[in-house]
Every structure is written in C-alpha cells, then in structure tokens.
C-alpha cells in the first residue's frame, strides 16, 4: 500500500495497471450503458422487496448495490486525484511561463509548459 499521490507514484510518467483500470472505469461510469446498469440494479432491488422474496435475495440485492458503490468510490477517487494533479501542474507551468515572459527572461518554464500538455493521459 502506498500513501503517495496517485500521480506521483511513477516518476517515469507512465501509468500503471490500476491507474489504467481506474481511467477505464471512469470512462465506463460516464456512459449510458452504466446508467442503464444502475437503473436495472435499483429496479431489481425494488422488485425483490416488493415481491417479498426470501431474505437471502434481499441481502444479495443490497450487497450488490453496496459492492458497486464501494468499488466506484475507490476507482473514481483515484482518477479524480490524478486529474487534479495534472491540472495543478499545468497551472503552475502556465504561471511560470507568464512570469518568465513578463520578466523578459526565458528559462525552463516553456519546456515545463510543453511537458504539461496532455499530462493527464500520461499519469
């Protein structure tokens, strides 16, 4: 287990398997297919309760909803933190480049600004 920011785990700029999976999960959860899956899951939960099916079925429906919620929380939080870090690095690079331009001194800020482009795809 690592307590580092998800965007800073890999100094080479490559994303790992979990980060790739989290990004795919984030893309999937934003799709119409996932919305339909959630509606079906909630409908199944309601039907199980309305039909007064055995308690095992009610537990199964509730546990399925809880498991999906917990999994989504972990995956989406990872994706959110990486995107947040990429945005902050871009803002820092823009600010440094503007400061260099204002002072008339050109340094490493332009290179950092170029490196920040599409940073969220590499983390």
XYZ file of C-alpha atoms in Angstrom, residues 31-111:
81
model
C -21.594 6.116 -20.262
C -25.249 5.446 -20.949
C -24.613 1.722 -20.552
C -23.559 2.162 -16.943
C -26.582 4.345 -16.225
C -28.797 1.583 -17.607
C -26.972 -0.982 -15.461
C -27.589 1.155 -12.345
C -31.280 1.560 -13.192
C -31.587 -2.212 -13.637
C -29.798 -2.846 -10.343
C -32.084 -0.452 -8.465
C -35.145 -1.906 -10.210
C -34.067 -5.415 -9.192
C -33.635 -4.193 -5.617
C -37.149 -2.721 -5.613
C -38.697 -5.807 -7.219
C -37.053 -8.115 -4.680
C -38.560 -6.078 -1.852
C -41.985 -5.653 -3.439
C -42.329 -9.371 -4.124
C -41.267 -10.160 -0.549
C -38.739 -12.688 -1.789
C -36.692 -14.587 0.800
C -34.325 -12.547 2.923
C -31.314 -14.064 1.116
C -32.423 -12.395 -2.138
C -32.897 -9.076 -0.369
C -29.418 -9.320 1.128
C -27.960 -10.260 -2.248
C -29.571 -7.247 -3.944
C -28.445 -4.867 -1.195
C -24.930 -6.306 -1.077
C -24.587 -5.978 -4.866
C -25.514 -2.300 -4.686
C -23.101 -1.722 -1.809
C -20.239 -3.503 -3.581
C -20.739 -1.490 -6.775
C -20.810 1.739 -4.762
C -17.618 0.945 -2.862
C -15.751 -0.130 -5.985
C -16.793 3.023 -7.822
C -15.715 5.201 -4.925
C -12.174 3.799 -4.960
C -11.763 3.861 -8.736
C -13.242 7.291 -9.304
C -11.277 8.858 -6.448
C -8.028 7.613 -7.985
C -8.966 9.039 -11.376
C -10.059 12.346 -9.808
C -6.809 12.781 -7.888
C -4.657 12.147 -10.962
C -6.662 14.680 -12.989
C -6.440 17.214 -10.154
C -2.671 16.812 -10.010
C -2.336 17.242 -13.790
C -4.405 20.446 -13.694
C -2.283 21.863 -10.880
C 0.955 21.088 -12.746
C -0.435 22.792 -15.863
C -1.439 25.888 -13.906
C 1.994 26.059 -12.304
C 3.679 25.747 -15.710
C 1.461 28.476 -17.200
C 2.159 30.793 -14.274
C 5.916 30.211 -14.515
C 5.915 30.804 -18.291
C 3.917 34.021 -17.883
C 6.286 35.210 -15.175
C 9.315 34.496 -17.356
C 7.693 36.310 -20.267
C 6.878 39.311 -18.098
C 10.433 39.486 -16.794
C 11.865 39.020 -20.290
C 13.910 36.030 -19.176
C 13.399 32.734 -20.931
C 14.236 29.640 -18.946
C 12.852 26.212 -18.300
C 9.226 27.289 -17.860
C 8.435 26.929 -21.570
C 9.792 23.368 -21.567
